[in-house]
């Protein structure tokens, strides 16, 4: 029976993942339960469990053609790393056996000094470990005729310092969970909840270019962005690309990307044309932050890998081309209980939903207090071209709430809120069309941190970035605010307050927060000059680029913050600062050197050739006025072949007239304005007239 598309898709999803479902099917019950306790409740892993899991994982992988395994991790390069080991080992009798133990699964030992460590590791003290992260499922990576078992791991130095992006993210998730649980306890909504998780849905923007053309651009190859170039006559002026019909070649590529990602269990959902020509977007459904972060790395790699099979190059750079929009990665973020309740869902009668208002105000407070740190978390050389350029949010971090929430906070400021604004319905004016429900507030695409119904959308993340670090920062700053809120509420209401007492305490605490932090709320046009001025008056940070933003990471308040919540030690934070600055500098140097190389080897020769052609044109034009001179100044005998200007013959006639013709001609040919064209030097200035035209400066004003 032929498969329907639906059946195929359901078979594909997760086909290459050693998922919980596979584990439940294949592992002995007791072992599975033990592993779940580790995965869900952080209980220490029993080595006996690890051995059985490893053996089962190995069989599963071999059945699917795997020959190698690797610990897959995310060092501070911002990329992923893998070192493959064969699953085969000699059996001692001249043959081989497949071999993969619990120890192989749990721990690896890559050289830590060859990855960026920001001074945490040197070549003479290079030991580092990878440690299995059982919360992120193992998967199979298909290469050209190879299958590799990839085991997501954390990467740590021998001294115990986090050398990757995953460990701090996991720590920040624990920090926010602890604090959010305190709030749930106060409201008595914690029944059955063991964890509060953070959820992320990252939307990825990217460009596709034909590979043949890509190879003609050393700047794209070296820097992933053009360093020279001209705007095409038709760019995005007509606004005809966004959501336009997806070109068949791009669609074929997208479909293959999606199939590969589905196999890896990445729930990609949305695909569409973006604003700029050749720009597209791919968005998965949201998942727990650390899984979303792993999947986001796989997504970026898959885009790159699959593109080449279609003769395309996927560009993830924030600004590959000047003059059209750049690419970002919108980081949709929320908080949920492990029982599935979204804590940022305002629900119907929002003004009565005190727990939601506490969560909301904790986020607002966090963003106001740590706007500079959040800004710094998305700083990079690439993002410097994008933020604040009227295509991405400004570098000023503010919060968009929309009419409904803003109205409720205004009510809270005055007392107990009494109403929730409703959107009503929208009548489309044609009887055949349905009346559609209308949101209570508009959308704002200029805000860096916008509330979008039941989540916040952090819109300033760069398209090349790993989302782990911005989310680590976001989780940590919100953890701090929830901690503070819980403390204030516990103080005001006691541990087991009556509903009335709790409500009074909540209103009092929220009033304080709103008064103090409402300056960060802004619902207007974030692209406008007025907002920049207004933000200045409100005292909001405007860290225009990375150079301004990076130092924030070393501020004492931030060292203390990360330390207090056990996310990063002082040395771990400083190492990250060091690495980011170094990477920025290196990227600048690479771009500068690429620019000089291209200027010297491609632009200058072309310019000289062009100049010679112009000089020839001038000479032959001038010669045309003199019978018998054309041959002598013909390009083939002159500059075009030898690259030297042909010897100039002096034509007869009025020098002023000749020069004006030549200058006007030159301006037409070169497409540039020649200053003073059409008006020659005063008659009698023989010296000026004798100089080759290309060498002449713009003529002085007195000649005009
Ligand atoms: P938009 O046009 O608003 O950007 P998209 O569909 O492109 O919408 O992306 C919305 C993203 O937000 C998706 O990745 C979606 O899974 C994610 N998302 C939805 N709900 C949540 C949530 N509770 N937490 C985190 N992300 C969410
Ligand atoms: Mg979108």
XYZ file of C-alpha atoms and ligand atoms in Angstrom:
732
model
C 0.000 0.000 0.000
C 1.464 3.374 -0.931
C 2.305 5.646 1.946
C 0.394 8.843 2.324
C 2.489 11.936 2.881
C 1.215 12.054 6.449
C 2.303 8.498 7.197
C 5.710 9.174 5.754
C 6.176 12.319 7.797
C 5.196 10.555 10.999
C 7.643 7.764 10.230
C 10.377 10.265 9.532
C 10.026 12.259 12.704
C 12.688 11.229 15.191
C 13.789 8.253 13.054
C 17.419 9.012 13.904
C 16.897 9.764 17.586
C 17.515 7.453 20.529
C 14.450 9.009 22.052
C 12.584 8.345 25.256
C 10.148 6.274 23.223
C 12.970 4.101 21.858
C 14.487 3.779 25.323
C 11.185 2.741 26.829
C 10.781 0.093 24.162
C 14.292 -1.243 24.385
C 15.553 -0.785 27.934
C 14.657 -3.093 30.840
C 11.956 -1.376 32.902
C 14.126 -0.775 35.965
C 16.948 0.689 33.924
C 14.528 2.981 32.084
C 13.051 4.184 35.371
C 16.536 4.865 36.756
C 17.439 6.860 33.689
C 14.224 8.880 33.875
C 15.072 9.769 37.480
C 18.389 11.132 36.250
C 16.870 12.914 33.259
C 13.933 14.482 35.044
C 15.025 14.849 38.624
C 18.788 15.152 38.354
C 19.482 12.034 40.417
C 23.075 10.767 40.067
C 23.544 8.258 37.294
C 24.116 4.679 38.419
C 27.118 3.242 36.472
C 25.204 -0.031 36.025
C 22.413 1.929 34.321
C 24.980 3.629 32.074
C 26.373 0.245 30.942
C 22.979 -1.080 29.937
C 22.004 2.174 28.216
C 25.305 2.148 26.296
C 24.839 -1.436 25.102
C 21.275 -0.738 23.986
C 22.249 2.507 22.298
C 25.080 0.727 20.487
C 22.775 -2.011 19.144
C 20.237 0.547 18.020
C 22.933 2.587 16.237
C 24.590 -0.410 14.569
C 21.248 -1.649 13.246
C 21.030 1.693 11.493
C 24.487 1.492 9.971
C 26.560 3.437 12.509
C 30.296 2.680 12.530
C 31.484 5.489 14.805
C 30.380 7.407 17.846
C 31.218 10.875 19.003
C 30.673 13.075 22.006
C 28.942 16.056 20.436
C 29.429 19.304 22.335
C 29.320 23.061 22.041
C 32.641 24.655 22.915
C 33.103 28.409 23.144
C 33.747 28.686 19.417
C 29.984 29.176 19.241
C 29.858 26.089 17.011
C 29.680 22.371 17.680
C 32.558 19.936 18.031
C 32.880 16.230 17.385
C 35.730 13.706 17.436
C 34.751 10.370 15.971
C 35.776 7.047 17.499
C 35.156 3.746 15.812
C 32.649 1.449 17.457
C 34.789 -1.431 16.198
C 37.581 -2.981 18.246
C 39.809 -6.036 17.641
C 38.357 -9.170 19.234
C 41.801 -10.697 19.884
C 41.189 -13.520 17.403
C 41.898 -11.622 14.223
C 38.388 -10.253 13.905
C 36.497 -7.277 15.241
C 33.627 -6.702 17.592
C 31.440 -3.717 18.231
C 32.404 -2.143 21.476
C 30.790 0.702 23.411
C 30.722 0.730 27.203
C 28.985 2.810 29.833
C 32.288 4.572 30.412
C 32.491 5.477 26.692
C 28.997 6.877 26.904
C 29.438 8.867 30.081
C 32.828 10.495 29.685
C 35.266 11.557 26.996
C 38.548 13.403 27.170
C 39.211 15.891 24.381
C 42.162 18.264 24.505
C 40.757 21.417 26.084
C 43.583 23.730 25.090
C 42.764 23.733 21.396
C 39.355 25.277 21.953
C 38.857 28.876 23.009
C 38.995 28.902 26.797
C 39.612 32.568 27.503
C 42.629 31.649 29.568
C 40.975 28.830 31.516
C 43.170 26.226 29.834
C 46.700 26.393 28.374
C 48.591 23.908 26.221
C 50.523 22.824 29.304
C 47.361 22.217 31.291
C 45.101 20.916 28.624
C 42.899 18.339 30.254
C 39.181 18.603 29.669
C 36.235 16.227 29.810
C 33.024 15.744 27.945
C 30.201 14.415 30.079
C 27.007 12.800 28.765
C 23.943 15.025 29.022
C 21.198 12.418 29.408
C 18.526 15.116 29.116
C 19.354 15.642 25.442
C 18.800 12.511 23.338
C 21.543 10.829 21.312
C 21.069 10.872 17.527
C 22.520 9.543 14.300
C 24.231 11.863 11.878
C 24.196 10.708 8.271
C 27.151 11.730 6.115
C 27.952 10.644 2.571
C 27.975 6.864 3.183
C 28.690 7.173 6.924
C 26.519 7.054 9.993
C 27.789 8.407 13.294
C 26.211 8.048 16.708
C 26.261 11.518 18.312
C 25.999 11.800 22.076
C 25.195 15.286 23.343
C 27.655 16.166 26.082
C 28.765 18.991 28.326
C 32.387 20.129 28.147
C 34.300 20.940 31.310
C 37.931 21.570 32.219
C 39.927 19.328 34.527
C 39.532 22.088 37.108
C 35.748 21.891 36.820
C 35.125 25.098 34.881
C 32.504 25.107 32.152
C 34.156 25.302 28.743
C 30.978 25.183 26.729
C 27.699 26.989 26.218
C 25.544 24.172 27.545
C 26.612 23.933 31.189
C 25.784 27.573 32.023
C 22.463 27.227 30.201
C 21.535 24.171 32.261
C 22.635 25.943 35.439
C 20.535 28.998 34.555
C 17.512 26.768 33.957
C 17.922 25.300 37.411
C 18.281 28.756 38.931
C 15.080 30.068 37.370
C 13.218 26.881 38.251
C 14.111 27.206 41.941
C 12.907 30.799 42.111
C 9.769 30.341 40.033
C 8.741 27.425 42.239
C 8.755 29.767 45.238
C 6.181 31.949 43.483
C 4.022 28.928 42.641
C 4.186 27.822 46.286
C 2.919 31.201 47.418
C -0.061 30.916 45.101
C -0.571 27.256 45.940
C -0.263 26.261 42.283
C 2.724 24.006 42.739
C 0.854 20.730 43.188
C 2.616 18.018 41.192
C 5.171 20.478 39.829
C 8.791 19.485 40.321
C 10.344 21.871 37.835
C 9.621 25.120 36.104
C 11.166 24.952 32.672
C 12.049 27.640 30.180
C 10.831 27.128 26.629
C 12.346 28.556 23.477
C 11.266 28.680 19.845
C 14.035 30.246 17.755
C 13.172 31.516 14.271
C 16.148 31.326 11.922
C 16.623 33.741 9.027
C 19.143 32.999 6.278
C 20.113 33.796 2.697
C 20.604 31.410 -0.198
C 22.989 32.213 -3.036
C 24.020 30.146 -6.010
C 27.298 28.422 -5.205
C 28.906 29.334 -8.522
C 28.367 32.984 -7.702
C 29.454 32.467 -4.130
C 32.800 31.134 -5.337
C 33.300 34.307 -7.329
C 33.206 36.338 -4.135
C 36.241 35.847 -1.901
C 34.639 38.196 0.632
C 31.591 35.942 0.941
C 33.832 32.896 1.192
C 36.090 34.393 3.848
C 33.724 36.624 5.790
C 30.246 35.451 4.793
C 29.463 39.022 3.849
C 30.237 41.258 0.923
C 32.868 43.883 1.641
C 32.463 45.615 -1.712
C 29.560 45.836 -4.060
C 26.733 47.851 -5.451
C 23.081 47.841 -4.607
C 21.045 46.137 -7.312
C 18.520 48.379 -9.061
C 15.765 46.083 -7.775
C 16.296 45.123 -4.180
C 13.460 44.957 -1.714
C 11.818 48.258 -2.695
C 8.647 46.659 -4.019
C 8.178 44.587 -0.863
C 7.366 41.674 -3.103
C 9.605 39.067 -1.532
C 8.233 38.710 1.998
C 5.875 35.726 2.068
C 6.113 35.592 -1.741
C 5.809 32.323 -3.642
C 8.795 30.270 -2.601
C 11.046 29.701 -5.650
C 11.010 25.997 -6.636
C 14.746 25.594 -6.114
C 14.539 27.083 -2.621
C 11.490 24.982 -1.824
C 13.240 21.770 -2.871
C 16.104 22.737 -0.582
C 13.769 23.562 2.308
C 11.928 20.284 1.943
C 15.167 18.332 2.187
C 16.310 20.370 5.187
C 13.008 19.646 6.876
C 13.208 15.922 6.190
C 16.695 15.774 7.684
C 15.664 17.794 10.706
C 12.548 15.724 11.269
C 14.698 12.605 11.269
C 16.730 14.294 14.011
C 13.588 15.080 15.978
C 13.801 18.834 15.348
C 10.185 19.980 15.096
C 10.570 22.461 12.236
C 7.257 23.965 11.394
C 7.291 27.204 9.443
C 9.034 28.150 6.182
C 8.717 31.327 4.164
C 10.392 33.993 2.078
C 11.802 36.821 4.185
C 12.013 40.507 3.328
C 15.212 40.640 1.265
C 15.655 38.921 -2.103
C 17.197 35.496 -1.521
C 16.300 35.613 2.193
C 14.231 32.942 3.922
C 13.133 31.806 7.369
C 12.700 28.504 9.101
C 11.106 28.143 12.531
C 10.707 25.099 14.752
C 8.129 24.583 17.446
C 9.326 25.577 20.867
C 11.061 23.095 23.187
C 12.859 23.212 26.518
C 15.694 25.740 26.229
C 18.596 23.298 26.228
C 16.972 20.988 23.685
C 15.984 23.980 21.573
C 19.576 25.149 21.769
C 20.989 21.766 20.681
C 18.437 21.598 17.900
C 19.205 25.113 16.812
C 22.854 24.147 16.286
C 21.741 21.128 14.251
C 19.422 23.333 12.253
C 22.192 25.761 11.296
C 24.508 22.902 10.330
C 21.781 21.205 8.318
C 21.034 24.406 6.393
C 24.684 24.650 5.401
C 25.105 20.977 4.575
C 21.972 20.496 2.517
C 22.418 23.753 0.571
C 25.554 22.475 -1.163
C 23.597 19.499 -2.523
C 21.346 21.954 -4.313
C 24.198 24.014 -5.708
C 23.418 26.661 -3.122
C 25.290 28.310 -0.299
C 23.370 29.110 2.877
C 24.567 32.350 4.470
C 23.793 32.742 8.147
C 25.679 36.012 8.608
C 23.741 38.886 10.156
C 24.428 41.201 7.228
C 25.681 39.463 4.096
C 24.660 42.334 1.806
C 24.507 46.059 2.479
C 21.387 47.786 1.273
C 18.926 44.969 1.981
C 17.721 43.537 5.287
C 20.005 41.379 7.367
C 19.185 38.193 9.266
C 18.316 37.603 12.882
C 17.076 34.886 15.114
C 13.944 35.711 17.066
C 14.165 33.998 20.394
C 10.624 33.248 21.608
C 10.830 32.544 25.295
C 8.469 31.516 28.040
C 8.218 29.757 31.402
C 6.158 26.636 31.991
C 5.648 24.059 34.696
C 6.763 20.515 33.950
C 3.071 19.672 34.117
C 2.538 21.814 31.013
C 1.170 25.147 32.274
C 2.538 28.198 30.453
C 3.249 30.734 33.205
C 3.240 33.635 30.748
C -0.223 32.846 29.441
C -2.386 35.776 30.612
C -5.640 33.805 30.220
C -9.058 35.350 29.866
C -9.586 37.492 32.929
C -6.008 38.673 33.024
C -6.618 41.372 35.618
C -7.550 38.673 38.141
C -4.570 36.453 37.293
C -2.202 37.651 40.022
C 0.344 34.908 39.438
C 0.671 35.907 35.802
C 1.087 39.558 36.779
C 3.855 38.623 39.192
C 5.665 36.640 36.486
C 5.189 39.463 33.996
C 6.470 42.137 36.350
C 9.428 39.961 37.310
C 10.403 39.878 33.638
C 9.916 43.640 33.238
C 12.013 44.298 36.319
C 14.739 41.940 35.057
C 14.906 43.584 31.662
C 15.094 47.064 33.157
C 17.764 46.163 35.689
C 19.866 44.155 33.247
C 19.127 45.682 29.852
C 22.839 46.270 29.374
C 23.716 42.639 30.047
C 20.969 41.368 27.758
C 22.226 43.746 25.071
C 25.770 42.461 25.586
C 24.562 38.866 25.246
C 23.772 39.458 21.568
C 26.821 41.572 20.747
C 28.966 40.325 17.885
C 30.800 41.733 14.882
C 27.998 40.575 12.593
C 25.181 41.898 14.751
C 26.869 45.305 14.887
C 25.735 45.792 11.278
C 22.138 44.985 12.055
C 20.971 46.283 15.416
C 19.645 49.793 15.181
C 19.643 49.813 11.402
C 15.850 50.015 10.923
C 15.555 46.365 10.043
C 16.200 45.010 13.501
C 15.437 46.460 16.893
C 17.544 49.303 18.179
C 20.428 48.635 20.515
C 18.249 50.122 23.261
C 16.550 47.288 25.096
C 12.906 48.008 25.911
C 9.793 45.911 26.520
C 6.647 45.958 24.378
C 3.483 44.906 26.205
C 0.556 45.852 23.995
C -2.627 47.701 24.963
C -4.209 45.033 27.156
C -1.271 44.487 29.495
C -0.259 48.126 29.551
C -3.795 48.998 30.595
C -3.754 46.437 33.413
C -0.402 47.666 34.722
C -1.741 51.222 34.677
C -4.707 50.004 36.725
C -2.421 48.169 39.164
C -0.423 51.323 39.688
C -3.613 52.939 41.024
C -4.979 49.955 42.937
C -6.778 46.702 42.283
C -7.258 46.206 38.496
C -10.911 45.968 37.472
C -10.990 45.047 33.802
C -9.258 43.292 30.913
C -9.437 45.045 27.552
C -10.901 42.855 24.842
C -10.145 42.874 21.167
C -13.687 42.025 20.079
C -14.229 40.929 16.536
C -13.266 42.381 13.219
C -15.982 42.834 10.591
C -14.447 42.505 7.145
C -17.320 44.281 5.466
C -18.233 41.492 3.058
C -21.058 39.192 4.115
C -19.369 36.117 2.705
C -16.341 36.598 4.950
C -16.340 35.489 8.571
C -16.089 37.876 11.496
C -12.663 37.199 12.928
C -11.571 37.600 16.535
C -9.334 40.570 17.025
C -6.389 40.692 19.452
C -6.643 43.257 22.193
C -3.402 44.857 21.059
C -1.392 45.416 17.893
C 1.977 43.866 17.024
C 5.206 45.770 17.256
C 8.058 44.554 15.093
C 10.427 47.295 16.229
C 10.678 46.196 19.848
C 13.670 44.136 20.947
C 11.662 42.383 23.654
C 8.014 42.072 22.760
C 5.206 40.279 24.545
C 3.464 38.245 21.852
C 0.416 36.746 23.501
C 1.842 34.044 25.750
C 5.602 34.470 25.441
C 8.244 37.123 24.969
C 10.062 37.465 21.694
C 13.666 38.578 22.100
C 14.273 39.897 18.619
C 17.863 41.085 18.829
C 19.707 37.744 18.658
C 22.044 37.448 15.671
C 21.405 34.859 12.984
C 24.789 33.134 13.433
C 24.603 33.065 17.217
C 24.145 30.029 19.386
C 21.043 30.790 21.417
C 22.564 29.219 24.523
C 24.263 32.362 25.817
C 21.411 34.880 25.355
C 19.095 32.388 27.042
C 21.547 31.822 29.865
C 21.503 35.564 30.499
C 17.740 35.828 30.157
C 17.105 32.955 32.554
C 19.585 34.291 35.086
C 18.278 37.845 35.178
C 14.684 36.632 35.473
C 15.726 34.169 38.203
C 17.127 37.104 40.138
C 13.887 39.058 39.760
C 11.715 36.100 40.747
C 13.953 35.605 43.778
C 13.475 39.250 44.734
C 9.703 39.131 44.145
C 9.320 35.914 46.129
C 11.297 37.473 48.956
C 9.147 40.620 48.987
C 5.900 38.654 48.812
C 6.963 36.228 51.536
C 7.898 39.196 53.706
C 4.614 40.980 53.121
C 2.237 38.018 53.203
C 3.996 35.270 55.154
C 4.556 31.716 53.932
C 0.970 30.482 53.772
C -1.047 33.627 53.191
C -4.811 33.878 52.863
C -5.981 34.816 49.346
C -6.893 38.351 50.450
C -3.592 38.933 52.200
C -1.674 37.579 49.237
C -3.598 39.769 46.819
C -2.907 42.882 48.875
C 0.784 41.973 49.067
C 0.961 41.318 45.322
C -0.618 44.660 44.465
C 1.745 46.483 46.807
C 4.833 44.760 45.440
C 3.742 45.179 41.812
C 3.055 48.879 42.364
C 6.629 49.330 43.521
C 7.997 47.382 40.558
C 5.866 49.228 38.013
C 6.770 52.644 39.419
C 10.441 51.865 39.419
C 10.749 49.966 36.160
C 8.046 51.209 33.813
C 10.623 53.327 32.017
C 11.671 50.182 30.139
C 8.163 49.707 28.715
C 7.797 51.231 25.275
C 5.067 50.413 22.770
C 5.877 53.017 20.100
C 8.103 52.993 17.043
C 11.512 51.739 18.161
C 13.064 52.772 14.852
C 12.259 56.470 15.295
C 14.723 59.180 16.235
C 12.229 60.373 18.859
C 12.540 57.086 20.698
C 16.313 57.388 20.825
C 15.932 60.828 22.383
C 13.164 59.652 24.707
C 15.165 56.594 25.810
C 18.045 58.916 26.624
C 15.741 60.995 28.819
C 14.518 57.829 30.549
C 18.109 56.887 31.261
C 18.004 53.642 29.261
C 21.292 52.230 28.054
C 22.053 52.615 24.351
C 25.070 50.437 23.697
C 25.416 51.035 19.993
C 27.901 48.292 19.195
C 29.998 45.473 20.598
C 32.778 47.800 21.641
C 30.326 49.538 23.966
C 28.553 46.362 24.998
C 31.302 43.874 25.859
C 32.667 45.685 28.940
C 29.256 45.256 30.601
C 30.048 41.582 31.061
C 32.787 42.421 33.500
C 30.757 44.814 35.645
C 30.734 43.846 39.293
C 26.932 43.621 39.413
C 27.074 40.974 36.711
C 29.901 38.984 38.275
C 27.863 38.946 41.482
C 24.678 37.998 39.653
C 26.126 34.960 37.888
C 27.938 33.877 41.008
C 24.909 34.210 43.269
C 22.784 31.933 41.078
C 25.576 29.460 40.454
C 25.573 30.053 36.704
C 29.137 31.236 36.125
C 32.088 31.780 38.405
C 34.174 34.920 38.062
C 36.785 33.115 35.968
C 34.134 31.486 33.795
C 32.493 34.837 33.082
C 35.801 36.548 32.417
C 36.806 33.788 30.037
C 33.644 34.353 28.039
C 34.269 38.075 27.886
C 37.815 37.402 26.737
C 36.678 34.989 24.024
C 33.989 37.298 22.677
C 36.354 40.271 22.483
C 39.056 38.175 20.865
C 36.649 36.761 18.322
C 35.398 40.227 17.472
C 38.944 41.508 16.956
C 39.906 38.497 14.852
C 36.841 38.896 12.680
C 37.722 42.558 12.137
C 41.257 41.615 11.166
C 40.029 38.914 8.771
C 37.601 41.352 7.171
C 40.262 44.060 6.899
C 42.782 41.713 5.351
C 40.195 40.290 2.993
C 39.285 43.820 2.005
C 42.873 44.786 1.288
C 43.486 41.576 -0.667
C 40.402 42.075 -2.801
C 41.211 45.748 -3.335
C 44.743 44.922 -4.447
C 44.148 41.832 -6.506
C 40.753 42.481 -8.060
C 39.614 46.056 -7.783
C 42.822 47.919 -8.485
C 43.675 45.925 -11.643
C 40.134 46.398 -12.902
C 40.266 50.099 -12.094
C 43.569 50.480 -13.891
C 42.270 48.621 -16.880
C 39.230 50.822 -16.894
C 41.343 53.921 -16.536
C 43.442 52.841 -19.476
C 40.318 52.275 -21.521
C 39.110 55.752 -20.660
C 42.456 57.271 -21.524
C 42.334 55.449 -24.843
C 38.841 56.654 -25.478
C 39.929 60.192 -24.775
C 42.916 59.847 -27.057
C 40.973 58.338 -29.900
C 38.205 60.881 -29.497
C 40.730 63.645 -29.613
C 42.465 62.016 -32.517
C 39.209 61.865 -34.416
C 39.489 65.616 -34.784
C 42.786 65.171 -36.644
C 42.910 63.311 -39.971
C 45.282 60.345 -39.895
C 45.575 60.195 -36.080
C 43.046 57.421 -35.429
C 45.427 54.563 -36.141
C 48.074 55.782 -33.781
C 45.674 55.921 -30.851
C 43.692 52.785 -31.563
C 43.261 50.765 -28.335
C 44.927 47.709 -29.806
C 48.080 49.675 -30.280
C 47.709 51.566 -27.076
C 46.744 50.877 -23.534
C 44.300 48.026 -23.643
C 46.920 45.479 -24.516
C 49.958 46.783 -22.702
C 48.301 48.576 -19.840
C 50.289 51.719 -20.649
C 48.700 54.917 -21.879
C 49.295 55.496 -25.562
C 51.549 58.398 -26.284
C 49.442 61.428 -26.580
C 49.292 63.258 -29.813
C 48.450 66.864 -29.748
C 45.422 67.553 -31.814
C 44.955 70.841 -33.517
C 42.063 73.229 -32.985
C 40.745 75.153 -30.025
C 41.995 73.391 -26.877
C 39.029 74.538 -24.789
C 36.482 72.885 -27.031
C 38.368 69.626 -27.208
C 38.737 69.376 -23.496
C 35.105 70.043 -22.806
C 34.071 67.273 -25.163
C 36.519 64.859 -23.548
C 35.424 65.652 -20.016
C 31.738 65.314 -20.799
C 32.459 62.061 -22.525
C 34.454 60.792 -19.641
C 31.655 61.584 -17.254
C 29.211 59.706 -19.429
C 31.377 56.667 -19.878
C 32.483 56.350 -16.311
C 29.053 57.074 -14.919
C 30.561 59.623 -12.590
C 30.218 63.294 -12.445
C 33.354 65.051 -13.482
C 33.513 68.272 -11.600
C 33.566 71.215 -13.931
C 32.846 69.089 -16.992
C 31.990 71.177 -19.984
C 33.909 74.169 -18.775
C 37.601 74.084 -19.541
C 40.411 76.097 -18.074
C 40.791 79.562 -19.446
C 42.383 79.677 -22.861
C 46.091 80.016 -22.617
C 46.519 77.594 -19.665
C 48.621 75.329 -21.799
C 50.174 73.500 -18.884
C 46.784 72.358 -17.591
C 45.619 71.464 -21.055
C 48.640 69.275 -21.575
C 48.081 67.168 -18.452
C 46.298 63.872 -19.117
C 42.695 64.234 -18.077
C 42.703 61.489 -15.513
C 45.443 63.234 -13.586
C 43.662 66.521 -13.322
C 42.156 67.630 -10.058
C 38.637 69.088 -10.091
C 39.011 72.484 -11.558
C 39.268 75.381 -9.178
C 36.163 77.423 -8.565
C 37.543 80.453 -10.283
C 37.348 78.568 -13.606
C 33.691 77.755 -13.341
P 5.881 35.084 14.458
O 5.360 35.402 13.118
O 5.069 35.615 15.572
O 7.326 35.364 14.597
P 6.414 32.274 14.113
O 5.399 31.228 13.883
O 7.368 32.609 13.029
O 5.626 33.542 14.617
O 7.267 31.884 15.384
C 6.726 31.776 16.629
C 7.676 30.953 17.455
O 7.338 31.076 18.833
C 7.618 29.464 17.139
O 8.905 28.932 17.150
C 6.799 28.940 18.291
O 7.025 27.583 18.568
C 7.310 29.801 19.410
N 6.478 29.743 20.624
C 5.154 29.646 20.715
N 4.778 29.496 22.018
C 5.912 29.518 22.760
C 6.223 29.390 24.146
N 5.269 29.227 25.050
N 7.504 29.436 24.519
C 8.468 29.610 23.609
N 8.250 29.737 22.314
C 6.995 29.686 21.867
Mg 8.400 34.745 12.362
